[in-house]
PDB file of N, CA and C in Angstrom:
ATOM      1  N   MET A   1     -14.574  25.051  15.800  1.00  0.00           N
ATOM      2  CA  MET A   1     -15.826  25.593  16.248  1.00  0.00           C
ATOM      3  C   MET A   1     -15.862  27.086  15.972  1.00  0.00           C
ATOM      4  N   ASN A   2     -17.008  27.592  15.675  1.00  0.00           N
ATOM      5  CA  ASN A   2     -17.184  29.025  15.464  1.00  0.00           C
ATOM      6  C   ASN A   2     -17.650  29.738  16.721  1.00  0.00           C
ATOM      7  N   GLU A   3     -18.204  29.016  17.637  1.00  0.00           N
ATOM      8  CA  GLU A   3     -18.826  29.617  18.808  1.00  0.00           C
ATOM      9  C   GLU A   3     -17.938  29.480  20.037  1.00  0.00           C
ATOM     10  N   GLU A   4     -17.571  30.600  20.629  1.00  0.00           N
ATOM     11  CA  GLU A   4     -16.748  30.591  21.824  1.00  0.00           C
ATOM     12  C   GLU A   4     -17.447  29.834  22.952  1.00  0.00           C
ATOM     13  N   ALA A   5     -18.751  30.008  23.095  1.00  0.00           N
ATOM     14  CA  ALA A   5     -19.501  29.367  24.174  1.00  0.00           C
ATOM     15  C   ALA A   5     -19.399  27.841  24.097  1.00  0.00           C
ATOM     16  N   VAL A   6     -19.407  27.287  22.903  1.00  0.00           N
ATOM     17  CA  VAL A   6     -19.304  25.836  22.753  1.00  0.00           C
ATOM     18  C   VAL A   6     -17.919  25.359  23.187  1.00  0.00           C
ATOM     19  N   CYS A   7     -16.898  26.074  22.802  1.00  0.00           N
ATOM     20  CA  CYS A   7     -15.538  25.717  23.221  1.00  0.00           C
ATOM     21  C   CYS A   7     -15.424  25.733  24.738  1.00  0.00           C
ATOM     22  N   LEU A   8     -15.979  26.760  25.357  1.00  0.00           N
ATOM     23  CA  LEU A   8     -15.915  26.887  26.813  1.00  0.00           C
ATOM     24  C   LEU A   8     -16.717  25.793  27.513  1.00  0.00           C
ATOM     25  N   GLU A   9     -17.758  25.326  26.869  1.00  0.00           N
ATOM     26  CA  GLU A   9     -18.559  24.242  27.433  1.00  0.00           C
ATOM     27  C   GLU A   9     -17.847  22.897  27.318  1.00  0.00           C
ATOM     28  N   VAL A  10     -17.146  22.684  26.225  1.00  0.00           N
ATOM     29  CA  VAL A  10     -16.507  21.397  25.951  1.00  0.00           C
ATOM     30  C   VAL A  10     -15.214  21.203  26.752  1.00  0.00           C
ATOM     31  N   MET A  11     -14.413  22.229  26.894  1.00  0.00           N
ATOM     32  CA  MET A  11     -13.104  22.057  27.532  1.00  0.00           C
ATOM     33  C   MET A  11     -13.152  21.457  28.935  1.00  0.00           C
ATOM     34  N   PRO A  12     -14.054  21.868  29.810  1.00  0.00           N
ATOM     35  CA  PRO A  12     -14.076  21.253  31.139  1.00  0.00           C
ATOM     36  C   PRO A  12     -14.578  19.805  31.146  1.00  0.00           C
ATOM     37  N   ARG A  13     -15.274  19.418  30.107  1.00  0.00           N
ATOM     38  CA  ARG A  13     -15.875  18.081  30.063  1.00  0.00           C
ATOM     39  C   ARG A  13     -14.945  16.994  29.537  1.00  0.00           C
ATOM     40  N   PHE A  14     -13.973  17.385  28.714  1.00  0.00           N
ATOM     41  CA  PHE A  14     -13.112  16.410  28.059  1.00  0.00           C
ATOM     42  C   PHE A  14     -11.655  16.838  28.169  1.00  0.00           C
ATOM     43  N   GLU A  15     -10.759  15.877  28.218  1.00  0.00           N
ATOM     44  CA  GLU A  15      -9.333  16.174  28.180  1.00  0.00           C
ATOM     45  C   GLU A  15      -8.926  16.316  26.716  1.00  0.00           C
ATOM     46  N   LEU A  16      -8.835  17.534  26.270  1.00  0.00           N
ATOM     47  CA  LEU A  16      -8.537  17.816  24.866  1.00  0.00           C
ATOM     48  C   LEU A  16      -7.074  18.190  24.687  1.00  0.00           C
ATOM     49  N   ASP A  17      -6.551  17.856  23.512  1.00  0.00           N
ATOM     50  CA  ASP A  17      -5.211  18.303  23.132  1.00  0.00           C
ATOM     51  C   ASP A  17      -5.278  19.623  22.376  1.00  0.00           C
ATOM     52  N   VAL A  18      -6.327  19.748  21.541  1.00  0.00           N
ATOM     53  CA  VAL A  18      -6.434  20.906  20.649  1.00  0.00           C
ATOM     54  C   VAL A  18      -7.903  21.203  20.352  1.00  0.00           C
ATOM     55  N   ILE A  19      -8.166  22.471  20.106  1.00  0.00           N
ATOM     56  CA  ILE A  19      -9.477  22.909  19.616  1.00  0.00           C
ATOM     57  C   ILE A  19      -9.234  23.699  18.335  1.00  0.00           C
ATOM     58  N   MET A  20     -10.047  23.414  17.313  1.00  0.00           N
ATOM     59  CA  MET A  20      -9.996  24.191  16.090  1.00  0.00           C
ATOM     60  C   MET A  20     -10.983  25.347  16.240  1.00  0.00           C
ATOM     61  N   LEU A  21     -10.455  26.547  16.287  1.00  0.00           N
ATOM     62  CA  LEU A  21     -11.273  27.746  16.392  1.00  0.00           C
ATOM     63  C   LEU A  21     -11.418  28.313  14.987  1.00  0.00           C
ATOM     64  N   ALA A  22     -12.591  28.123  14.396  1.00  0.00           N
ATOM     65  CA  ALA A  22     -12.785  28.413  12.983  1.00  0.00           C
ATOM     66  C   ALA A  22     -13.084  29.870  12.686  1.00  0.00           C
ATOM     67  N   GLY A  23     -13.303  30.649  13.656  1.00  0.00           N
ATOM     68  CA  GLY A  23     -13.594  32.048  13.377  1.00  0.00           C
ATOM     69  C   GLY A  23     -13.276  32.946  14.544  1.00  0.00           C
ATOM     70  N   ARG A  24     -13.158  34.188  14.237  1.00  0.00           N
ATOM     71  CA  ARG A  24     -13.035  35.239  15.228  1.00  0.00           C
ATOM     72  C   ARG A  24     -11.711  35.266  15.978  1.00  0.00           C
ATOM     73  N   TYR A  25     -10.675  34.630  15.434  1.00  0.00           N
ATOM     74  CA  TYR A  25      -9.360  34.804  16.037  1.00  0.00           C
ATOM     75  C   TYR A  25      -8.342  34.952  14.920  1.00  0.00           C
ATOM     76  N   THR A  26      -8.086  36.199  14.563  1.00  0.00           N
ATOM     77  CA  THR A  26      -7.151  36.537  13.497  1.00  0.00           C
ATOM     78  C   THR A  26      -6.387  37.776  13.933  1.00  0.00           C
ATOM     79  N   LEU A  27      -5.484  38.243  13.098  1.00  0.00           N
ATOM     80  CA  LEU A  27      -4.831  39.522  13.386  1.00  0.00           C
ATOM     81  C   LEU A  27      -5.854  40.641  13.495  1.00  0.00           C
ATOM     82  N   PHE A  28      -6.917  40.528  12.733  1.00  0.00           N
ATOM     83  CA  PHE A  28      -7.930  41.572  12.635  1.00  0.00           C
ATOM     84  C   PHE A  28      -8.916  41.550  13.790  1.00  0.00           C
ATOM     85  N   GLU A  29      -9.107  40.389  14.380  1.00  0.00           N
ATOM     86  CA  GLU A  29     -10.182  40.238  15.359  1.00  0.00           C
ATOM     87  C   GLU A  29      -9.800  39.185  16.401  1.00  0.00           C
ATOM     88  N   GLN A  30      -9.702  39.583  17.662  1.00  0.00           N
ATOM     89  CA  GLN A  30      -9.380  38.638  18.723  1.00  0.00           C
ATOM     90  C   GLN A  30     -10.375  38.638  19.882  1.00  0.00           C
ATOM     91  N   GLU A  31     -11.174  39.673  20.006  1.00  0.00           N
ATOM     92  CA  GLU A  31     -12.014  39.801  21.193  1.00  0.00           C
ATOM     93  C   GLU A  31     -12.971  38.636  21.405  1.00  0.00           C
ATOM     94  N   HIS A  32     -13.429  38.009  20.332  1.00  0.00           N
ATOM     95  CA  HIS A  32     -14.381  36.910  20.486  1.00  0.00           C
ATOM     96  C   HIS A  32     -13.707  35.595  20.866  1.00  0.00           C
ATOM     97  N   GLY A  33     -12.400  35.560  20.891  1.00  0.00           N
ATOM     98  CA  GLY A  33     -11.692  34.346  21.274  1.00  0.00           C
ATOM     99  C   GLY A  33     -10.930  34.469  22.573  1.00  0.00           C
ATOM    100  N   ALA A  34     -11.021  35.597  23.238  1.00  0.00           N
ATOM    101  CA  ALA A  34     -10.212  35.853  24.431  1.00  0.00           C
ATOM    102  C   ALA A  34     -10.482  34.857  25.557  1.00  0.00           C
ATOM    103  N   GLN A  35     -11.742  34.576  25.835  1.00  0.00           N
ATOM    104  CA  GLN A  35     -12.058  33.627  26.907  1.00  0.00           C
ATOM    105  C   GLN A  35     -11.601  32.220  26.554  1.00  0.00           C
ATOM    106  N   VAL A  36     -11.753  31.843  25.299  1.00  0.00           N
ATOM    107  CA  VAL A  36     -11.307  30.519  24.865  1.00  0.00           C
ATOM    108  C   VAL A  36      -9.796  30.415  25.014  1.00  0.00           C
ATOM    109  N   MET A  37      -9.073  31.438  24.610  1.00  0.00           N
ATOM    110  CA  MET A  37      -7.617  31.410  24.727  1.00  0.00           C
ATOM    111  C   MET A  37      -7.181  31.293  26.183  1.00  0.00           C
ATOM    112  N   ALA A  38      -7.811  32.039  27.073  1.00  0.00           N
ATOM    113  CA  ALA A  38      -7.457  31.984  28.492  1.00  0.00           C
ATOM    114  C   ALA A  38      -7.737  30.595  29.068  1.00  0.00           C
ATOM    115  N   GLU A  39      -8.885  30.038  28.746  1.00  0.00           N
ATOM    116  CA  GLU A  39      -9.241  28.700  29.244  1.00  0.00           C
ATOM    117  C   GLU A  39      -8.302  27.642  28.674  1.00  0.00           C
ATOM    118  N   ALA A  40      -7.985  27.756  27.400  1.00  0.00           N
ATOM    119  CA  ALA A  40      -7.073  26.795  26.767  1.00  0.00           C
ATOM    120  C   ALA A  40      -5.683  26.871  27.393  1.00  0.00           C
ATOM    121  N   LEU A  41      -5.212  28.057  27.650  1.00  0.00           N
ATOM    122  CA  LEU A  41      -3.906  28.231  28.286  1.00  0.00           C
ATOM    123  C   LEU A  41      -3.895  27.575  29.665  1.00  0.00           C
ATOM    124  N   GLN A  42      -4.927  27.809  30.433  1.00  0.00           N
ATOM    125  CA  GLN A  42      -5.032  27.228  31.774  1.00  0.00           C
ATOM    126  C   GLN A  42      -5.058  25.701  31.726  1.00  0.00           C
ATOM    127  N   ARG A  43      -5.703  25.132  30.719  1.00  0.00           N
ATOM    128  CA  ARG A  43      -5.861  23.679  30.627  1.00  0.00           C
ATOM    129  C   ARG A  43      -4.785  23.011  29.771  1.00  0.00           C
ATOM    130  N   GLY A  44      -3.907  23.775  29.156  1.00  0.00           N
ATOM    131  CA  GLY A  44      -2.881  23.198  28.297  1.00  0.00           C
ATOM    132  C   GLY A  44      -3.425  22.688  26.978  1.00  0.00           C
ATOM    133  N   VAL A  45      -4.495  23.312  26.486  1.00  0.00           N
ATOM    134  CA  VAL A  45      -5.107  22.924  25.218  1.00  0.00           C
ATOM    135  C   VAL A  45      -4.578  23.847  24.122  1.00  0.00           C
ATOM    136  N   SER A  46      -4.081  23.265  23.040  1.00  0.00           N
ATOM    137  CA  SER A  46      -3.610  24.064  21.910  1.00  0.00           C
ATOM    138  C   SER A  46      -4.799  24.565  21.107  1.00  0.00           C
ATOM    139  N   ILE A  47      -4.605  25.691  20.439  1.00  0.00           N
ATOM    140  CA  ILE A  47      -5.642  26.259  19.576  1.00  0.00           C
ATOM    141  C   ILE A  47      -5.139  26.252  18.138  1.00  0.00           C
ATOM    142  N   PHE A  48      -5.945  25.725  17.250  1.00  0.00           N
ATOM    143  CA  PHE A  48      -5.670  25.773  15.817  1.00  0.00           C
ATOM    144  C   PHE A  48      -6.579  26.843  15.236  1.00  0.00           C
ATOM    145  N   ALA A  49      -5.995  27.965  14.850  1.00  0.00           N
ATOM    146  CA  ALA A  49      -6.779  29.062  14.255  1.00  0.00           C
ATOM    147  C   ALA A  49      -7.044  28.708  12.796  1.00  0.00           C
ATOM    148  N   ALA A  50      -8.264  28.278  12.516  1.00  0.00           N
ATOM    149  CA  ALA A  50      -8.596  27.693  11.228  1.00  0.00           C
ATOM    150  C   ALA A  50      -9.078  28.688  10.176  1.00  0.00           C
ATOM    151  N   ALA A  51      -9.261  29.930  10.523  1.00  0.00           N
ATOM    152  CA  ALA A  51      -9.740  30.908   9.543  1.00  0.00           C
ATOM    153  C   ALA A  51      -8.973  32.224   9.688  1.00  0.00           C
ATOM    154  N   PRO A  52      -7.664  32.191   9.514  1.00  0.00           N
ATOM    155  CA  PRO A  52      -6.863  33.382   9.802  1.00  0.00           C
ATOM    156  C   PRO A  52      -7.035  34.530   8.810  1.00  0.00           C
ATOM    157  N   TYR A  53      -7.652  34.279   7.674  1.00  0.00           N
ATOM    158  CA  TYR A  53      -7.781  35.334   6.665  1.00  0.00           C
ATOM    159  C   TYR A  53      -9.118  36.065   6.699  1.00  0.00           C
ATOM    160  N   ASN A  54      -9.968  35.777   7.653  1.00  0.00           N
ATOM    161  CA  ASN A  54     -11.278  36.419   7.758  1.00  0.00           C
ATOM    162  C   ASN A  54     -12.043  36.351   6.443  1.00  0.00           C
ATOM    163  N   SER A  55     -12.143  35.172   5.878  1.00  0.00           N
ATOM    164  CA  SER A  55     -12.868  34.867   4.644  1.00  0.00           C
ATOM    165  C   SER A  55     -12.414  35.703   3.451  1.00  0.00           C
ATOM    166  N   GLY A  56     -11.139  36.028   3.428  1.00  0.00           N
ATOM    167  CA  GLY A  56     -10.577  36.714   2.266  1.00  0.00           C
ATOM    168  C   GLY A  56     -10.068  38.104   2.528  1.00  0.00           C
ATOM    169  N   LEU A  57     -10.428  38.691   3.627  1.00  0.00           N
ATOM    170  CA  LEU A  57     -10.023  40.061   3.923  1.00  0.00           C
ATOM    171  C   LEU A  57      -8.509  40.203   4.007  1.00  0.00           C
ATOM    172  N   LEU A  58      -7.823  39.224   4.599  1.00  0.00           N
ATOM    173  CA  LEU A  58      -6.393  39.362   4.893  1.00  0.00           C
ATOM    174  C   LEU A  58      -5.482  38.455   4.080  1.00  0.00           C
ATOM    175  N   GLY A  59      -5.954  37.803   3.044  1.00  0.00           N
ATOM    176  CA  GLY A  59      -5.150  36.784   2.388  1.00  0.00           C
ATOM    177  C   GLY A  59      -4.335  37.180   1.182  1.00  0.00           C
ATOM    178  N   GLY A  60      -4.586  38.330   0.590  1.00  0.00           N
ATOM    179  CA  GLY A  60      -3.906  38.676  -0.650  1.00  0.00           C
ATOM    180  C   GLY A  60      -2.853  39.756  -0.493  1.00  0.00           C
ATOM    181  N   ASP A  61      -2.545  40.406  -1.602  1.00  0.00           N
ATOM    182  CA  ASP A  61      -1.559  41.489  -1.598  1.00  0.00           C
ATOM    183  C   ASP A  61      -2.140  42.801  -1.081  1.00  0.00           C
ATOM    184  N   GLN A  62      -3.441  42.852  -0.962  1.00  0.00           N
ATOM    185  CA  GLN A  62      -4.144  44.013  -0.416  1.00  0.00           C
ATOM    186  C   GLN A  62      -5.436  43.500   0.220  1.00  0.00           C
ATOM    187  N   PRO A  63      -6.115  44.312   1.006  1.00  0.00           N
ATOM    188  CA  PRO A  63      -7.345  43.822   1.633  1.00  0.00           C
ATOM    189  C   PRO A  63      -8.326  43.261   0.606  1.00  0.00           C
ATOM    190  N   GLY A  64      -8.911  42.131   0.956  1.00  0.00           N
ATOM    191  CA  GLY A  64      -9.877  41.498   0.076  1.00  0.00           C
ATOM    192  C   GLY A  64     -11.239  42.167   0.135  1.00  0.00           C
ATOM    193  N   ASP A  65     -12.142  41.666  -0.667  1.00  0.00           N
ATOM    194  CA  ASP A  65     -13.478  42.251  -0.779  1.00  0.00           C
ATOM    195  C   ASP A  65     -14.480  41.674   0.204  1.00  0.00           C
ATOM    196  N   THR A  66     -14.110  40.572   0.890  1.00  0.00           N
ATOM    197  CA  THR A  66     -15.060  39.946   1.798  1.00  0.00           C
ATOM    198  C   THR A  66     -14.526  39.909   3.223  1.00  0.00           C
ATOM    199  N   TYR A  67     -15.457  39.971   4.156  1.00  0.00           N
ATOM    200  CA  TYR A  67     -15.152  39.869   5.575  1.00  0.00           C
ATOM    201  C   TYR A  67     -16.314  39.132   6.220  1.00  0.00           C
ATOM    202  N   ASN A  68     -15.999  38.036   6.899  1.00  0.00           N
ATOM    203  CA  ASN A  68     -17.034  37.197   7.500  1.00  0.00           C
ATOM    204  C   ASN A  68     -18.081  36.772   6.465  1.00  0.00           C
ATOM    205  N   TYR A  69     -17.573  36.413   5.277  1.00  0.00           N
ATOM    206  CA  TYR A  69     -18.394  35.859   4.195  1.00  0.00           C
ATOM    207  C   TYR A  69     -19.448  36.819   3.651  1.00  0.00           C
ATOM    208  N   ALA A  70     -19.175  38.097   3.764  1.00  0.00           N
ATOM    209  CA  ALA A  70     -20.056  39.129   3.206  1.00  0.00           C
ATOM    210  C   ALA A  70     -19.162  40.228   2.630  1.00  0.00           C
ATOM    211  N   PRO A  71     -19.694  41.076   1.770  1.00  0.00           N
ATOM    212  CA  PRO A  71     -18.884  42.174   1.252  1.00  0.00           C
ATOM    213  C   PRO A  71     -18.345  43.052   2.392  1.00  0.00           C
ATOM    214  N   ALA A  72     -17.066  43.367   2.318  1.00  0.00           N
ATOM    215  CA  ALA A  72     -16.436  44.220   3.329  1.00  0.00           C
ATOM    216  C   ALA A  72     -16.788  45.679   3.044  1.00  0.00           C
ATOM    217  N   ASP A  73     -17.203  46.385   4.078  1.00  0.00           N
ATOM    218  CA  ASP A  73     -17.515  47.800   3.876  1.00  0.00           C
ATOM    219  C   ASP A  73     -16.229  48.631   3.901  1.00  0.00           C
ATOM    220  N   ALA A  74     -16.344  49.895   3.595  1.00  0.00           N
ATOM    221  CA  ALA A  74     -15.179  50.776   3.480  1.00  0.00           C
ATOM    222  C   ALA A  74     -14.404  50.876   4.792  1.00  0.00           C
ATOM    223  N   ALA A  75     -15.085  50.928   5.916  1.00  0.00           N
ATOM    224  CA  ALA A  75     -14.404  51.044   7.209  1.00  0.00           C
ATOM    225  C   ALA A  75     -13.569  49.794   7.513  1.00  0.00           C
ATOM    226  N   VAL A  76     -14.112  48.626   7.213  1.00  0.00           N
ATOM    227  CA  VAL A  76     -13.392  47.375   7.439  1.00  0.00           C
ATOM    228  C   VAL A  76     -12.178  47.307   6.525  1.00  0.00           C
ATOM    229  N   ARG A  77     -12.361  47.654   5.259  1.00  0.00           N
ATOM    230  CA  ARG A  77     -11.231  47.632   4.316  1.00  0.00           C
ATOM    231  C   ARG A  77     -10.153  48.636   4.719  1.00  0.00           C
ATOM    232  N   ALA A  78     -10.552  49.800   5.223  1.00  0.00           N
ATOM    233  CA  ALA A  78      -9.569  50.808   5.667  1.00  0.00           C
ATOM    234  C   ALA A  78      -8.781  50.298   6.870  1.00  0.00           C
ATOM    235  N   ARG A  79      -9.463  49.661   7.802  1.00  0.00           N
ATOM    236  CA  ARG A  79      -8.769  49.102   8.968  1.00  0.00           C
ATOM    237  C   ARG A  79      -7.805  48.003   8.531  1.00  0.00           C
ATOM    238  N   ALA A  80      -8.242  47.142   7.626  1.00  0.00           N
ATOM    239  CA  ALA A  80      -7.375  46.082   7.118  1.00  0.00           C
ATOM    240  C   ALA A  80      -6.171  46.671   6.390  1.00  0.00           C
ATOM    241  N   GLN A  81      -6.378  47.753   5.668  1.00  0.00           N
ATOM    242  CA  GLN A  81      -5.269  48.382   4.946  1.00  0.00           C
ATOM    243  C   GLN A  81      -4.170  48.824   5.905  1.00  0.00           C
ATOM    244  N   ARG A  82      -4.550  49.250   7.107  1.00  0.00           N
ATOM    245  CA  ARG A  82      -3.537  49.637   8.106  1.00  0.00           C
ATOM    246  C   ARG A  82      -2.651  48.440   8.479  1.00  0.00           C
ATOM    247  N   PHE A  83      -3.216  47.244   8.546  1.00  0.00           N
ATOM    248  CA  PHE A  83      -2.412  46.053   8.821  1.00  0.00           C
ATOM    249  C   PHE A  83      -1.396  45.833   7.691  1.00  0.00           C
ATOM    250  N   TYR A  84      -1.863  45.966   6.463  1.00  0.00           N
ATOM    251  CA  TYR A  84      -0.964  45.804   5.318  1.00  0.00           C
ATOM    252  C   TYR A  84       0.131  46.868   5.330  1.00  0.00           C
ATOM    253  N   ASP A  85      -0.223  48.090   5.676  1.00  0.00           N
ATOM    254  CA  ASP A  85       0.764  49.171   5.721  1.00  0.00           C
ATOM    255  C   ASP A  85       1.841  48.906   6.766  1.00  0.00           C
ATOM    256  N   VAL A  86       1.431  48.442   7.940  1.00  0.00           N
ATOM    257  CA  VAL A  86       2.393  48.134   9.006  1.00  0.00           C
ATOM    258  C   VAL A  86       3.329  47.018   8.558  1.00  0.00           C
ATOM    259  N   CYS A  87       2.781  45.992   7.943  1.00  0.00           N
ATOM    260  CA  CYS A  87       3.613  44.895   7.453  1.00  0.00           C
ATOM    261  C   CYS A  87       4.592  45.379   6.390  1.00  0.00           C
ATOM    262  N   ALA A  88       4.126  46.213   5.477  1.00  0.00           N
ATOM    263  CA  ALA A  88       5.001  46.735   4.426  1.00  0.00           C
ATOM    264  C   ALA A  88       6.143  47.547   5.030  1.00  0.00           C
ATOM    265  N   GLU A  89       5.832  48.355   6.032  1.00  0.00           N
ATOM    266  CA  GLU A  89       6.879  49.140   6.697  1.00  0.00           C
ATOM    267  C   GLU A  89       7.907  48.240   7.381  1.00  0.00           C
ATOM    268  N   ALA A  90       7.468  47.070   7.847  1.00  0.00           N
ATOM    269  CA  ALA A  90       8.365  46.129   8.518  1.00  0.00           C
ATOM    270  C   ALA A  90       9.065  45.194   7.533  1.00  0.00           C
ATOM    271  N   GLY A  91       8.732  45.317   6.252  1.00  0.00           N
ATOM    272  CA  GLY A  91       9.379  44.505   5.237  1.00  0.00           C
ATOM    273  C   GLY A  91       8.844  43.085   5.139  1.00  0.00           C
ATOM    274  N   CYS A  92       7.586  42.887   5.477  1.00  0.00           N
ATOM    275  CA  CYS A  92       7.010  41.549   5.351  1.00  0.00           C
ATOM    276  C   CYS A  92       5.642  41.645   4.682  1.00  0.00           C
ATOM    277  N   HIS A  93       5.185  40.529   4.195  1.00  0.00           N
ATOM    278  CA  HIS A  93       3.861  40.429   3.591  1.00  0.00           C
ATOM    279  C   HIS A  93       2.948  39.804   4.628  1.00  0.00           C
ATOM    280  N   LEU A  94       1.799  40.358   4.848  1.00  0.00           N
ATOM    281  CA  LEU A  94       0.909  39.922   5.908  1.00  0.00           C
ATOM    282  C   LEU A  94       0.680  38.417   5.894  1.00  0.00           C
ATOM    283  N   ALA A  95       0.201  37.854   4.824  1.00  0.00           N
ATOM    284  CA  ALA A  95      -0.105  36.426   4.776  1.00  0.00           C
ATOM    285  C   ALA A  95       1.144  35.586   4.583  1.00  0.00           C
ATOM    286  N   ALA A  96       2.056  36.006   3.729  1.00  0.00           N
ATOM    287  CA  ALA A  96       3.245  35.207   3.441  1.00  0.00           C
ATOM    288  C   ALA A  96       4.094  34.998   4.685  1.00  0.00           C
ATOM    289  N   ASP A  97       4.143  35.986   5.569  1.00  0.00           N
ATOM    290  CA  ASP A  97       4.925  35.849   6.788  1.00  0.00           C
ATOM    291  C   ASP A  97       4.340  34.765   7.683  1.00  0.00           C
ATOM    292  N   TRP A  98       3.019  34.674   7.755  1.00  0.00           N
ATOM    293  CA  TRP A  98       2.392  33.619   8.558  1.00  0.00           C
ATOM    294  C   TRP A  98       2.731  32.241   7.986  1.00  0.00           C
ATOM    295  N   VAL A  99       2.689  32.114   6.659  1.00  0.00           N
ATOM    296  CA  VAL A  99       2.991  30.841   6.009  1.00  0.00           C
ATOM    297  C   VAL A  99       4.443  30.472   6.243  1.00  0.00           C
ATOM    298  N   ALA A 100       5.348  31.424   6.085  1.00  0.00           N
ATOM    299  CA  ALA A 100       6.773  31.167   6.240  1.00  0.00           C
ATOM    300  C   ALA A 100       7.111  30.669   7.655  1.00  0.00           C
ATOM    301  N   ARG A 101       6.381  31.166   8.630  1.00  0.00           N
ATOM    302  CA  ARG A 101       6.644  30.747  10.012  1.00  0.00           C
ATOM    303  C   ARG A 101       5.876  29.491  10.393  1.00  0.00           C
ATOM    304  N   GLY A 102       5.152  28.897   9.442  1.00  0.00           N
ATOM    305  CA  GLY A 102       4.428  27.675   9.707  1.00  0.00           C
ATOM    306  C   GLY A 102       3.189  27.865  10.566  1.00  0.00           C
ATOM    307  N   LEU A 103       2.712  29.097  10.683  1.00  0.00           N
ATOM    308  CA  LEU A 103       1.539  29.352  11.504  1.00  0.00           C
ATOM    309  C   LEU A 103       0.259  29.005  10.771  1.00  0.00           C
ATOM    310  N   ILE A 104       0.288  29.052   9.439  1.00  0.00           N
ATOM    311  CA  ILE A 104      -0.849  28.663   8.614  1.00  0.00           C
ATOM    312  C   ILE A 104      -0.324  28.015   7.353  1.00  0.00           C
ATOM    313  N   GLU A 105      -1.194  27.356   6.627  1.00  0.00           N
ATOM    314  CA  GLU A 105      -0.798  26.755   5.336  1.00  0.00           C
ATOM    315  C   GLU A 105      -1.360  27.577   4.207  1.00  0.00           C
TER     316      GLU A 105
END
């Protein structure tokens, strides 16, 4: 689901094992998923983060050209570059590290 409100509406109605959160929960952006994460934790529902690359922004060797399926502006690309810089300083690749740990495919 892309909408936090829908997830929050569904969880109390059904005994779910997992919810696929298709947007707004990545390294770059978490604020739109905070309530869903808290509710899922309380109910023991797992979250599958289905769009961890923000439509291309975080998936390559450097920040991509798109963010939320639109061209990324300079401020967004600069913020994303800081994530890449931190990973480089730690000796890991932003996307490859997630794949290696089995967090994404």
